[in-house]
mmCIF file of C-alpha atoms in Angstrom:
data_model
loop_
_atom_site.group_PDB
_atom_site.id
_atom_site.type_symbol
_atom_site.label_atom_id
_atom_site.label_comp_id
_atom_site.label_asym_id
_atom_site.label_seq_id
_atom_site.Cartn_x
_atom_site.Cartn_y
_atom_site.Cartn_z
ATOM 1 C CA MET P 1 19.525 112.019 75.805
ATOM 2 C CA PRO P 2 22.976 112.831 74.353
ATOM 3 C CA LEU P 3 25.920 112.830 76.728
ATOM 4 C CA ARG P 4 26.559 116.557 76.307
ATOM 5 C CA TRP P 5 23.079 117.404 77.603
ATOM 6 C CA LYS P 6 23.438 114.968 80.500
ATOM 7 C CA ILE P 7 26.690 116.625 81.537
ATOM 8 C CA ALA P 8 25.181 120.101 81.074
ATOM 9 C CA ALA P 9 22.126 119.126 83.132
ATOM 10 C CA LEU P 10 24.373 117.748 85.880
ATOM 11 C CA ALA P 11 26.446 120.951 85.874
ATOM 12 C CA ALA P 12 23.285 123.071 86.001
ATOM 13 C CA ALA P 13 21.850 121.010 88.865
ATOM 14 C CA THR P 14 25.141 121.306 90.759
ATOM 15 C CA ALA P 15 25.229 125.065 90.217
ATOM 16 C CA CYS P 16 21.630 125.368 91.442
ATOM 17 C CA LEU P 17 22.391 123.374 94.581
ATOM 18 C CA VAL P 18 25.480 125.490 95.285
ATOM 19 C CA ALA P 19 23.543 128.717 94.738
ATOM 20 C CA LEU P 20 20.712 127.480 96.973
ATOM 21 C CA ALA P 21 23.108 126.445 99.734
ATOM 22 C CA VAL P 22 24.975 129.758 99.589
ATOM 23 C CA GLY P 23 21.691 131.706 99.521
ATOM 24 C CA VAL P 24 20.274 129.885 102.544
ATOM 25 C CA LEU P 25 23.516 130.303 104.474
ATOM 26 C CA VAL P 26 23.721 134.026 103.704
ATOM 27 C CA HIS P 27 20.029 134.501 104.568
ATOM 28 C CA VAL P 28 20.345 132.714 107.922
ATOM 29 C CA ARG P 29 23.532 134.527 108.901
ATOM 30 C CA THR P 30 22.201 137.919 107.792
ATOM 31 C CA ALA P 31 18.856 137.409 109.566
ATOM 32 C CA ALA P 32 20.682 136.476 112.772
ATOM 33 C CA ASP P 33 22.923 139.535 112.447
ATOM 34 C CA VAL P 34 19.910 141.815 111.851
ATOM 35 C CA ARG P 35 18.177 140.470 114.941
ATOM 36 C CA ASP P 36 21.323 140.797 117.090
ATOM 37 C CA ARG P 37 21.742 144.395 115.981
ATOM 38 C CA ALA P 38 18.091 145.144 116.729
ATOM 39 C CA GLU P 39 18.386 143.635 120.210
ATOM 40 C CA MET P 40 21.541 145.625 120.849
ATOM 41 C CA GLU P 41 19.829 148.801 119.702
ATOM 42 C CA ALA P 42 16.826 148.051 121.943
ATOM 43 C CA THR P 43 19.107 147.505 124.938
ATOM 44 C CA ASN P 44 21.006 150.761 124.329
ATOM 45 C CA THR P 45 17.809 152.714 123.758
ATOM 46 C CA VAL P 46 16.298 151.412 127.007
ATOM 47 C CA TYR P 47 19.469 152.406 128.846
ATOM 48 C CA SER P 48 19.392 155.959 127.419
ATOM 49 C CA ALA P 49 15.643 156.384 127.941
ATOM 50 C CA MET P 50 15.883 155.114 131.521
ATOM 51 C CA ASP P 51 18.673 157.589 132.261
ATOM 52 C CA VAL P 52 16.630 160.486 130.869
ATOM 53 C CA TYR P 53 13.498 159.372 132.708
ATOM 54 C CA ARG P 54 15.247 159.160 136.050
ATOM 55 C CA ARG P 55 16.818 162.573 135.648
ATOM 56 C CA THR P 56 13.931 164.473 134.073
ATOM 57 C CA ALA P 57 10.893 162.211 134.578
ATOM 58 C CA THR P 58 10.248 162.478 130.788
ATOM 59 C CA LEU P 59 10.071 159.763 128.169
ATOM 60 C CA ALA P 60 12.613 159.986 125.344
ATOM 61 C CA GLY P 61 13.656 157.861 122.350
ATOM 62 C CA GLY P 62 10.142 156.483 121.792
ATOM 63 C CA ALA P 63 9.963 154.982 125.264
ATOM 64 C CA GLU P 64 6.574 154.113 126.811
ATOM 65 C CA LEU P 65 5.382 153.098 130.247
ATOM 66 C CA ASP P 66 3.511 149.808 130.414
ATOM 67 C CA PRO P 67 2.457 149.815 126.717
ATOM 68 C CA ALA P 68 -0.481 147.560 125.882
ATOM 69 C CA GLU P 69 1.444 145.798 123.106
ATOM 70 C CA LEU P 70 4.312 144.788 125.399
ATOM 71 C CA PRO P 71 4.949 141.023 125.179
ATOM 72 C CA THR P 72 3.989 139.010 128.237
ATOM 73 C CA ALA P 73 7.564 137.914 128.801
ATOM 74 C CA LEU P 74 8.585 141.541 129.491
ATOM 75 C CA ARG P 75 5.691 142.661 131.695
ATOM 76 C CA HIS P 76 7.326 141.564 134.954
ATOM 77 C CA PRO P 77 11.090 142.080 134.639
ATOM 78 C CA ALA P 78 13.246 141.846 137.739
ATOM 79 C CA ASP P 79 14.220 145.111 139.431
ATOM 80 C CA GLY P 80 16.872 146.897 137.401
ATOM 81 C CA ASP P 81 17.147 144.073 134.856
ATOM 82 C CA ARG P 82 17.047 145.144 131.217
ATOM 83 C CA ARG P 83 15.554 142.498 128.982
ATOM 84 C CA VAL P 84 14.766 142.181 125.272
ATOM 85 C CA ALA P 85 12.303 139.974 123.399
ATOM 86 C CA TYR P 86 11.310 139.407 119.769
ATOM 87 C CA ASP P 87 7.682 139.988 118.838
ATOM 88 C CA GLY P 88 6.616 138.539 115.504
ATOM 89 C CA ARG P 89 3.125 140.029 115.542
ATOM 90 C CA ILE P 90 2.132 142.382 112.749
ATOM 91 C CA GLU P 91 -0.121 145.252 113.805
ATOM 92 C CA GLY P 92 -1.132 147.877 111.302
ATOM 93 C CA ASN P 93 1.928 149.413 109.687
ATOM 94 C CA LEU P 94 4.219 147.813 112.239
ATOM 95 C CA GLY P 95 5.742 144.495 111.399
ATOM 96 C CA PRO P 96 7.805 142.229 113.629
ATOM 97 C CA SER P 97 9.537 144.111 116.421
ATOM 98 C CA VAL P 98 12.196 143.769 119.077
ATOM 99 C CA TRP P 99 11.177 145.093 122.519
ATOM 100 C CA GLY P 100 13.456 146.254 125.276
ATOM 101 C CA ALA P 101 12.095 146.733 128.814
ATOM 102 C CA GLN P 102 13.256 147.717 132.331
ATOM 103 C CA ARG P 103 11.333 148.462 135.548
ATOM 104 C CA VAL P 104 11.780 152.101 136.553
ATOM 105 C CA GLY P 105 11.795 151.452 140.306
ATOM 106 C CA GLY P 106 11.027 148.791 142.854
ATOM 107 C CA PRO P 107 8.370 146.094 142.706
ATOM 108 C CA GLY P 108 5.052 147.359 141.363
ATOM 109 C CA SER P 109 6.585 150.332 139.559
ATOM 110 C CA PRO P 110 5.808 150.759 135.833
ATOM 111 C CA VAL P 111 7.905 149.175 133.107
ATOM 112 C CA LEU P 112 9.671 151.431 130.627
ATOM 113 C CA ALA P 113 9.662 149.765 127.196
ATOM 114 C CA VAL P 114 11.127 150.631 123.816
ATOM 115 C CA ARG P 115 9.980 149.094 120.521
ATOM 116 C CA ILE P 116 12.369 148.673 117.548
ATOM 117 C CA ASN P 117 10.453 148.130 114.313
ATOM 118 C CA MET P 118 12.074 145.363 112.261
ATOM 119 C CA SER P 119 10.192 146.076 109.004
ATOM 120 C CA PRO P 120 12.946 148.221 107.342
ATOM 121 C CA ARG P 121 15.586 145.692 108.296
ATOM 122 C CA LEU P 122 13.506 142.740 107.058
ATOM 123 C CA HIS P 123 12.810 144.662 103.856
ATOM 124 C CA ASP P 124 16.556 145.004 103.320
ATOM 125 C CA LEU P 125 16.908 141.274 104.001
ATOM 126 C CA ARG P 126 14.304 140.480 101.336
ATOM 127 C CA ARG P 127 16.101 142.746 98.884
ATOM 128 C CA LEU P 128 19.326 140.906 99.646
ATOM 129 C CA ASP P 129 17.562 137.575 98.989
ATOM 130 C CA ALA P 130 16.181 138.860 95.684
ATOM 131 C CA SER P 131 19.598 140.178 94.652
ATOM 132 C CA MET P 132 21.221 136.839 95.400
ATOM 133 C CA ALA P 133 18.496 135.006 93.459
ATOM 134 C CA VAL P 134 19.001 137.262 90.429
ATOM 135 C CA ALA P 135 22.777 136.889 90.668
ATOM 136 C CA SER P 136 22.398 133.099 90.864
ATOM 137 C CA LEU P 137 20.134 133.027 87.800
ATOM 138 C CA VAL P 138 22.514 135.258 85.844
ATOM 139 C CA SER P 139 25.471 133.084 86.827
ATOM 140 C CA LEU P 140 23.531 129.949 85.866
ATOM 141 C CA ALA P 141 22.560 131.465 82.513
ATOM 142 C CA ALA P 142 26.207 132.307 81.855
ATOM 143 C CA ALA P 143 27.556 128.960 83.091
ATOM 144 C CA LEU P 144 25.063 126.727 81.266
ATOM 145 C CA PRO P 145 26.312 127.537 77.721
ATOM 146 C CA LEU P 146 29.869 127.020 78.908
ATOM 147 C CA ALA P 147 28.866 123.662 80.401
ATOM 148 C CA VAL P 148 27.127 122.660 77.160
ATOM 149 C CA TYR P 149 30.175 123.706 75.138
ATOM 150 C CA GLY P 150 32.594 121.856 77.412
ATOM 151 C CA ALA P 151 30.378 118.771 77.461
ATOM 152 C CA GLY P 152 30.146 118.978 73.684
ATOM 153 C CA LEU P 153 33.938 118.857 73.415
ATOM 154 C CA VAL P 154 34.058 115.713 75.539
ATOM 155 C CA ALA P 155 31.105 114.166 73.683
ATOM 156 C CA ARG P 156 32.685 114.850 70.282
ATOM 157 C CA ARG P 157 35.943 113.253 71.371
ATOM 158 C CA LEU P 158 34.104 110.204 72.715
ATOM 159 C CA ARG P 159 32.012 110.049 69.533
ATOM 160 C CA ARG P 160 35.185 110.014 67.462
ATOM 161 C CA VAL P 161 36.560 107.160 69.563
ATOM 162 C CA ALA P 162 33.260 105.272 69.101
ATOM 163 C CA GLU P 163 33.304 105.876 65.336
ATOM 164 C CA THR P 164 36.894 104.671 65.108
ATOM 165 C CA ALA P 165 36.064 101.559 67.144
ATOM 166 C CA ALA P 166 33.074 100.902 64.846
ATOM 167 C CA ARG P 167 35.305 101.207 61.759
ATOM 168 C CA ILE P 168 37.805 98.797 63.301
ATOM 169 C CA SER P 169 34.965 96.393 64.141
ATOM 170 C CA ALA P 170 33.808 96.620 60.502
ATOM 171 C CA GLY P 171 37.269 95.556 59.312
ATOM 172 C CA ASP P 172 39.066 98.871 58.745
ATOM 173 C CA LEU P 173 42.170 98.145 60.804
ATOM 174 C CA ASP P 174 43.879 101.281 59.485
ATOM 175 C CA ALA P 175 41.393 103.508 61.337
ATOM 176 C CA ARG P 176 42.921 105.536 64.167
ATOM 177 C CA THR P 177 41.561 108.161 66.534
ATOM 178 C CA GLY P 178 44.323 110.576 65.525
ATOM 179 C CA PRO P 179 45.882 113.602 67.262
ATOM 180 C CA ALA P 180 42.636 115.580 67.115
ATOM 181 C CA LEU P 181 41.615 113.978 70.416
ATOM 182 C CA GLY P 182 44.159 116.047 72.258
ATOM 183 C CA HIS P 183 47.366 114.045 72.417
ATOM 184 C CA ALA P 184 49.312 117.304 72.242
ATOM 185 C CA ARG P 185 47.217 118.977 74.964
ATOM 186 C CA GLY P 186 47.882 116.592 77.801
ATOM 187 C CA ARG P 187 46.392 113.293 78.869
ATOM 188 C CA ASP P 188 42.978 112.630 80.297
ATOM 189 C CA GLU P 189 40.558 109.713 80.447
ATOM 190 C CA VAL P 190 39.293 110.232 76.874
ATOM 191 C CA THR P 191 42.853 110.351 75.557
ATOM 192 C CA ASP P 192 43.636 107.139 77.432
ATOM 193 C CA ILE P 193 40.625 105.436 75.863
ATOM 194 C CA ALA P 194 41.656 106.672 72.409
ATOM 195 C CA ALA P 195 45.215 105.457 72.906
ATOM 196 C CA THR P 196 43.899 102.058 74.025
ATOM 197 C CA VAL P 197 41.692 101.806 70.919
ATOM 198 C CA ASP P 198 44.679 102.667 68.703
ATOM 199 C CA LEU P 199 46.835 100.073 70.458
ATOM 200 C CA MET P 200 44.066 97.504 70.018
ATOM 201 C CA ALA P 201 43.874 98.294 66.291
ATOM 202 C CA ASP P 202 47.661 97.993 65.978
ATOM 203 C CA SER P 203 47.606 94.620 67.738
ATOM 204 C CA LEU P 204 44.714 93.315 65.625
ATOM 205 C CA GLY P 205 46.421 94.552 62.466
ATOM 206 C CA ARG P 206 49.650 92.780 63.333
ATOM 207 C CA ARG P 207 47.848 89.543 64.151
ATOM 208 C CA LEU P 208 45.792 89.709 60.967
ATOM 209 C CA ARG P 209 48.875 90.376 58.856
ATOM 210 C CA VAL P 210 50.614 87.401 60.466
ATOM 211 C CA GLU P 211 47.560 85.226 59.817
ATOM 212 C CA ARG P 212 47.292 86.341 56.196
ATOM 213 C CA GLN P 213 51.001 85.836 55.624
ATOM 214 C CA PHE P 214 50.792 82.386 57.175
ATOM 215 C CA THR P 215 47.844 81.471 54.917
ATOM 216 C CA ALA P 216 49.684 82.692 51.829
ATOM 217 C CA ASP P 217 52.898 80.883 52.790
ATOM 218 C CA VAL P 218 51.097 77.607 53.481
ATOM 219 C CA ALA P 219 49.189 77.809 50.196
ATOM 220 C CA HIS P 220 52.344 78.533 48.186
ATOM 221 C CA GLU P 221 54.299 75.784 49.912
ATOM 222 C CA LEU P 222 51.524 73.245 49.361
ATOM 223 C CA ARG P 223 50.909 74.095 45.724
ATOM 224 C CA THR P 224 53.996 72.304 44.374
ATOM 225 C CA PRO P 225 53.644 69.042 46.340
ATOM 226 C CA VAL P 226 49.930 68.899 45.584
ATOM 227 C CA GLY P 227 50.665 69.330 41.895
ATOM 228 C CA GLY P 228 53.170 66.512 42.174
ATOM 229 C CA LEU P 229 50.607 64.313 43.893
ATOM 230 C CA LEU P 230 48.061 64.986 41.172
ATOM 231 C CA ALA P 231 50.630 64.058 38.512
ATOM 232 C CA ALA P 232 51.588 60.960 40.451
ATOM 233 C CA THR P 233 48.003 59.717 40.437
ATOM 234 C CA ASP P 234 48.227 59.416 36.663
ATOM 235 C CA LEU P 235 50.834 56.681 37.136
ATOM 236 C CA LEU P 236 48.549 54.547 39.285
ATOM 237 C CA PRO P 237 46.757 51.597 37.656
ATOM 238 C CA PRO P 238 43.063 52.210 37.011
ATOM 239 C CA GLY P 239 40.745 51.094 39.730
ATOM 240 C CA GLU P 240 38.758 52.101 42.793
ATOM 241 C CA THR P 241 41.869 53.075 44.752
ATOM 242 C CA GLU P 242 43.069 55.341 41.934
ATOM 243 C CA ASP P 243 39.677 57.065 41.690
ATOM 244 C CA LEU P 244 39.490 57.622 45.455
ATOM 245 C CA LEU P 245 43.043 58.967 45.647
ATOM 246 C CA ARG P 246 42.527 61.220 42.642
ATOM 247 C CA ALA P 247 39.353 62.667 44.198
ATOM 248 C CA ARG P 248 41.107 63.389 47.498
ATOM 249 C CA VAL P 249 44.068 65.029 45.750
ATOM 250 C CA ARG P 250 41.657 67.087 43.663
ATOM 251 C CA ASP P 251 39.929 68.267 46.843
ATOM 252 C CA LEU P 252 43.291 69.148 48.341
ATOM 253 C CA ARG P 253 44.222 71.125 45.231
ATOM 254 C CA GLY P 254 40.910 72.968 45.432
ATOM 255 C CA LEU P 255 41.643 73.882 49.051
ATOM 256 C CA VAL P 256 45.080 75.189 48.113
ATOM 257 C CA GLU P 257 43.619 77.236 45.252
ATOM 258 C CA ASP P 258 41.017 78.691 47.640
ATOM 259 C CA LEU P 259 43.730 79.646 50.097
ATOM 260 C CA LEU P 260 45.741 81.321 47.336
ATOM 261 C CA GLU P 261 42.658 83.204 46.197
ATOM 262 C CA ILE P 262 41.970 84.384 49.742
ATOM 263 C CA SER P 263 45.570 85.533 50.161
ATOM 264 C CA ARG P 264 45.302 87.570 46.946
ATOM 265 C CA LEU P 265 42.018 89.091 48.117
ATOM 266 C CA ASP P 266 43.540 89.941 51.502
ATOM 267 C CA ALA P 267 46.514 91.590 49.830
ATOM 268 C CA GLY P 268 44.246 93.716 47.619
ATOM 269 C CA ALA P 269 45.982 92.340 44.519
ATOM 270 C CA GLU P 270 42.734 91.545 42.689
ATOM 271 C CA ALA P 271 41.228 93.948 40.145
ATOM 272 C CA PRO P 272 38.031 93.354 38.155
ATOM 273 C CA VAL P 273 37.970 93.075 34.370
ATOM 274 C CA ARG P 274 34.607 94.573 33.561
ATOM 275 C CA ALA P 275 32.374 93.829 30.620
ATOM 276 C CA ARG P 276 28.694 94.375 29.854
ATOM 277 C CA VAL P 277 27.041 90.978 30.176
ATOM 278 C CA PRO P 278 23.486 89.629 30.614
ATOM 279 C CA LEU P 279 23.106 89.088 34.333
ATOM 280 C CA ALA P 280 20.504 86.310 34.129
ATOM 281 C CA ALA P 281 22.608 84.345 31.649
ATOM 282 C CA VAL P 282 25.754 84.661 33.757
ATOM 283 C CA VAL P 283 23.872 83.508 36.870
ATOM 284 C CA ALA P 284 22.314 80.557 35.029
ATOM 285 C CA GLU P 285 25.755 79.561 33.696
ATOM 286 C CA ALA P 286 27.276 79.804 37.190
ATOM 287 C CA VAL P 287 24.543 77.559 38.640
ATOM 288 C CA ALA P 288 24.970 75.052 35.800
ATOM 289 C CA ARG P 289 28.742 74.866 36.380
ATOM 290 C CA THR P 290 28.162 73.714 39.974
ATOM 291 C CA GLY P 291 26.345 70.609 38.729
ATOM 292 C CA LEU P 292 23.815 71.054 41.543
ATOM 293 C CA ASP P 293 20.072 71.300 41.329
ATOM 294 C CA ALA P 294 18.875 74.873 41.804
ATOM 295 C CA GLU P 295 15.846 76.687 40.439
ATOM 296 C CA VAL P 296 16.768 79.919 38.616
ATOM 297 C CA SER P 297 14.063 82.541 38.089
ATOM 298 C CA VAL P 298 14.229 86.043 36.613
ATOM 299 C CA THR P 299 11.956 88.811 37.869
ATOM 300 C CA GLU P 300 11.895 92.174 36.164
ATOM 301 C CA ALA P 301 12.710 95.079 38.435
ATOM 302 C CA PRO P 302 10.091 97.852 38.868
ATOM 303 C CA GLN P 303 10.458 100.386 36.059
ATOM 304 C CA ALA P 304 10.956 104.045 36.829
ATOM 305 C CA PRO P 305 8.088 106.120 35.337
ATOM 306 C CA GLN P 306 10.430 108.701 33.805
ATOM 307 C CA ALA P 307 12.821 106.190 32.190
ATOM 308 C CA PRO P 308 12.362 105.131 28.543
ATOM 309 C CA ALA P 309 11.273 101.528 28.029
ATOM 310 C CA ALA P 310 14.337 100.491 25.995
ATOM 311 C CA GLU P 311 16.746 101.885 28.600
ATOM 312 C CA THR P 312 14.885 100.107 31.396
ATOM 313 C CA VAL P 313 15.066 96.752 29.628
ATOM 314 C CA GLU P 314 18.822 97.174 29.142
ATOM 315 C CA THR P 315 19.255 97.969 32.855
ATOM 316 C CA VAL P 316 17.320 94.845 33.812
ATOM 317 C CA GLU P 317 19.003 92.425 31.395
ATOM 318 C CA THR P 318 22.611 93.595 31.283
ATOM 319 C CA VAL P 319 25.158 94.776 33.835
ATOM 320 C CA GLU P 320 28.740 95.973 33.666
ATOM 321 C CA THR P 321 30.775 93.668 35.881
ATOM 322 C CA ASP P 322 33.476 91.002 35.923
ATOM 323 C CA PRO P 323 31.601 87.848 34.786
ATOM 324 C CA ARG P 324 34.291 85.449 36.070
ATOM 325 C CA ARG P 325 34.130 86.853 39.580
ATOM 326 C CA LEU P 326 30.328 87.033 39.455
ATOM 327 C CA GLU P 327 30.199 83.335 38.523
ATOM 328 C CA ARG P 328 32.566 82.582 41.392
ATOM 329 C CA ILE P 329 30.309 84.370 43.907
ATOM 330 C CA VAL P 330 27.065 82.763 42.691
ATOM 331 C CA GLY P 331 28.668 79.311 42.447
ATOM 332 C CA ASN P 332 30.021 79.500 45.996
ATOM 333 C CA LEU P 333 26.633 80.618 47.317
ATOM 334 C CA VAL P 334 24.819 77.770 45.582
ATOM 335 C CA ILE P 335 27.389 75.200 46.765
ATOM 336 C CA ASN P 336 27.137 76.540 50.329
ATOM 337 C CA ALA P 337 23.322 76.359 50.175
ATOM 338 C CA HIS P 338 23.425 72.672 49.131
ATOM 339 C CA ARG P 339 26.227 71.763 51.517
ATOM 340 C CA HIS P 340 24.839 73.360 54.680
ATOM 341 C CA GLY P 341 21.163 73.886 53.839
ATOM 342 C CA ARG P 342 18.366 71.797 52.366
ATOM 343 C CA ALA P 343 16.563 71.684 49.053
ATOM 344 C CA PRO P 344 14.908 73.334 47.319
ATOM 345 C CA VAL P 345 17.573 75.932 46.514
ATOM 346 C CA ARG P 346 16.205 78.908 44.584
ATOM 347 C CA VAL P 347 18.192 81.584 42.757
ATOM 348 C CA THR P 348 16.277 84.746 41.899
ATOM 349 C CA VAL P 349 17.513 87.533 39.616
ATOM 350 C CA GLU P 350 15.749 90.863 39.926
ATOM 351 C CA GLY P 351 17.310 93.916 38.320
ATOM 352 C CA ARG P 352 20.865 94.054 39.645
ATOM 353 C CA THR P 353 20.111 91.805 42.626
ATOM 354 C CA VAL P 354 20.763 88.081 42.904
ATOM 355 C CA VAL P 355 19.182 86.159 45.813
ATOM 356 C CA VAL P 356 20.202 82.608 46.737
ATOM 357 C CA ARG P 357 17.943 80.879 49.232
ATOM 358 C CA ASP P 358 17.768 77.401 50.703
ATOM 359 C CA HIS P 359 15.311 75.828 53.148
ATOM 360 C CA GLY P 360 17.718 74.494 55.767
ATOM 361 C CA PRO P 361 18.433 75.607 59.335
ATOM 362 C CA GLY P 362 19.761 78.994 58.193
ATOM 363 C CA PHE P 363 23.018 80.767 58.936
ATOM 364 C CA PRO P 364 24.371 80.403 62.501
ATOM 365 C CA ALA P 365 23.928 83.398 64.790
ATOM 366 C CA ASP P 366 27.684 83.974 65.176
ATOM 367 C CA LEU P 367 28.101 84.059 61.385
ATOM 368 C CA LEU P 368 25.376 86.698 61.037
ATOM 369 C CA LEU P 369 26.981 88.722 63.835
ATOM 370 C CA ASP P 370 30.680 88.471 62.953
ATOM 371 C CA GLY P 371 30.639 87.344 59.317
ATOM 372 C CA PRO P 372 32.072 84.099 57.909
ATOM 373 C CA ARG P 373 35.256 82.800 59.491
ATOM 374 C CA ARG P 374 37.814 80.649 57.726
ATOM 375 C CA PHE P 375 37.763 76.926 58.462
ATOM 376 C CA ARG P 376 34.514 77.318 60.402
ATOM 377 C CA THR P 377 31.460 76.082 58.570
ATOM 378 C CA GLY P 378 28.947 76.462 61.406
ATOM 379 C CA ALA P 379 27.627 72.987 60.596
ATOM 380 C CA THR P 380 29.905 70.571 62.384
ATOM 381 C CA GLU P 381 27.232 67.927 62.426
ATOM 382 C CA ARG P 382 27.401 67.750 58.627
ATOM 383 C CA GLY P 383 31.158 67.373 58.636
ATOM 384 C CA ALA P 384 31.590 68.809 55.124
ATOM 385 C CA GLY P 385 33.455 71.778 53.702
ATOM 386 C CA HIS P 386 36.304 73.904 54.964
ATOM 387 C CA GLY P 387 34.458 77.198 55.489
ATOM 388 C CA LEU P 388 36.173 79.225 52.741
ATOM 389 C CA GLY P 389 33.305 79.557 50.234
ATOM 390 C CA LEU P 390 31.495 82.459 51.920
ATOM 391 C CA THR P 391 34.823 84.150 52.730
ATOM 392 C CA ILE P 392 35.784 84.063 49.042
ATOM 393 C CA ALA P 393 32.310 85.240 47.996
ATOM 394 C CA LEU P 394 32.530 88.251 50.315
ATOM 395 C CA GLY P 395 36.051 89.072 49.121
ATOM 396 C CA GLN P 396 35.080 88.881 45.443
ATOM 397 C CA ALA P 397 31.975 90.996 46.123
ATOM 398 C CA ARG P 398 34.212 93.707 47.603
ATOM 399 C CA VAL P 399 36.396 93.578 44.486
ATOM 400 C CA LEU P 400 33.289 94.139 42.341
ATOM 401 C CA GLY P 401 32.091 96.932 44.632
ATOM 402 C CA ALA P 402 28.957 94.883 45.304
ATOM 403 C CA GLU P 403 27.119 94.279 48.575
ATOM 404 C CA LEU P 404 26.696 90.716 49.817
ATOM 405 C CA ARG P 405 24.272 90.405 52.705
ATOM 406 C CA LEU P 406 23.664 87.209 54.670
ATOM 407 C CA ASP P 407 20.386 86.728 56.503
ATOM 408 C CA ASN P 408 17.794 84.152 57.525
ATOM 409 C CA ALA P 409 14.273 83.996 56.129
ATOM 410 C CA PRO P 410 11.390 84.405 58.612
ATOM 411 C CA ASP P 411 10.005 80.957 57.692
ATOM 412 C CA GLY P 412 13.427 79.260 57.813
ATOM 413 C CA GLY P 413 16.377 78.927 55.498
ATOM 414 C CA ALA P 414 19.487 80.945 54.668
ATOM 415 C CA VAL P 415 19.218 83.930 52.324
ATOM 416 C CA ALA P 416 22.238 85.459 50.563
ATOM 417 C CA THR P 417 21.538 88.711 48.689
ATOM 418 C CA LEU P 418 24.059 90.095 46.183
ATOM 419 C CA ARG P 419 23.476 93.674 44.976
ATOM 420 C CA LEU P 420 25.649 94.798 42.092
ATOM 421 C CA PRO P 421 26.579 98.485 41.838
ATOM 422 C CA ARG P 422 25.390 100.716 39.028
#
């Protein structure tokens, strides 16, 4: 159930409880007042009727002597003592009544009694109850839309905060909740949450900019000495030591080049140079350049019934993309599959989709949840790699406007799916 309806239901339930409490209180107080008034009227009527009876020996004001319906509690009142009693019996057209009684003389003399019919008064009480019920329903009907509207305002503001937090979690550190949440209309809990989310985004943005700047600075500073080291290896005499040193310097240069590439991707300084190329051929060339064993297969995409055959073949075989960046993505995926997975490694081309799959332990859970992290390979037991290959592949895919999805196959193994845009 959405939050707005929960708040509206809570407001409606609260209004119903308040209306019920007020209705019961008014009913009890009014019923007590009606009964007190009836008893007072019975007492006064008995007093007047007794005065008339003693002076004229006639019954007035509806008074009776020893009526058969007189309650037992009033049949033997003390001499000269006026008493009243409530009688809830319903007889014929007479409903509940209040009786007043007084003995006319000494012991054994008849009892003069007066009966006050409560039916009109109870009818008025029921009308009052009905009026309060109708008024409560009308008030509830008027208040419920207002509660829904007010809850909707709060829910929309919270939804905007949630959407902004989701965008920040997805990597958009420029996302902010904005003034539409009510910064200019005073502070409340939702505004505090929004301000906290904005402060969090500012802090993450600053830290990320510092990290990116540090990566770029380190890569630039290392590029010159690494180049000097590579040149210096040419002066060494041939031998096993020279080969080992040259290989290590070459690895170091590759790491520096990867860091420079990541810094350019982070800065948004990369732009694709597009050309229409055969996708299967580019993928096969990228796999061959890695020097690793991988099976490349091409599967034709399902043809649309309304599309001409020649146009469909062109869509399957050729794509408009940056072939250099596409080779970089596929090569990194194949290298990662061999480095952290197990053979066989299969590369499948279907339409505009390229799938690279190995049969190893699969991607770690934290990588699938948070994405690849620099200098974290997720395979410390292998002890190989510096964890930049997938980061570069994702960055180059964003430059191409493509989607790179990382997943694990149900029967084991990592699956990387690259979908090129149309």
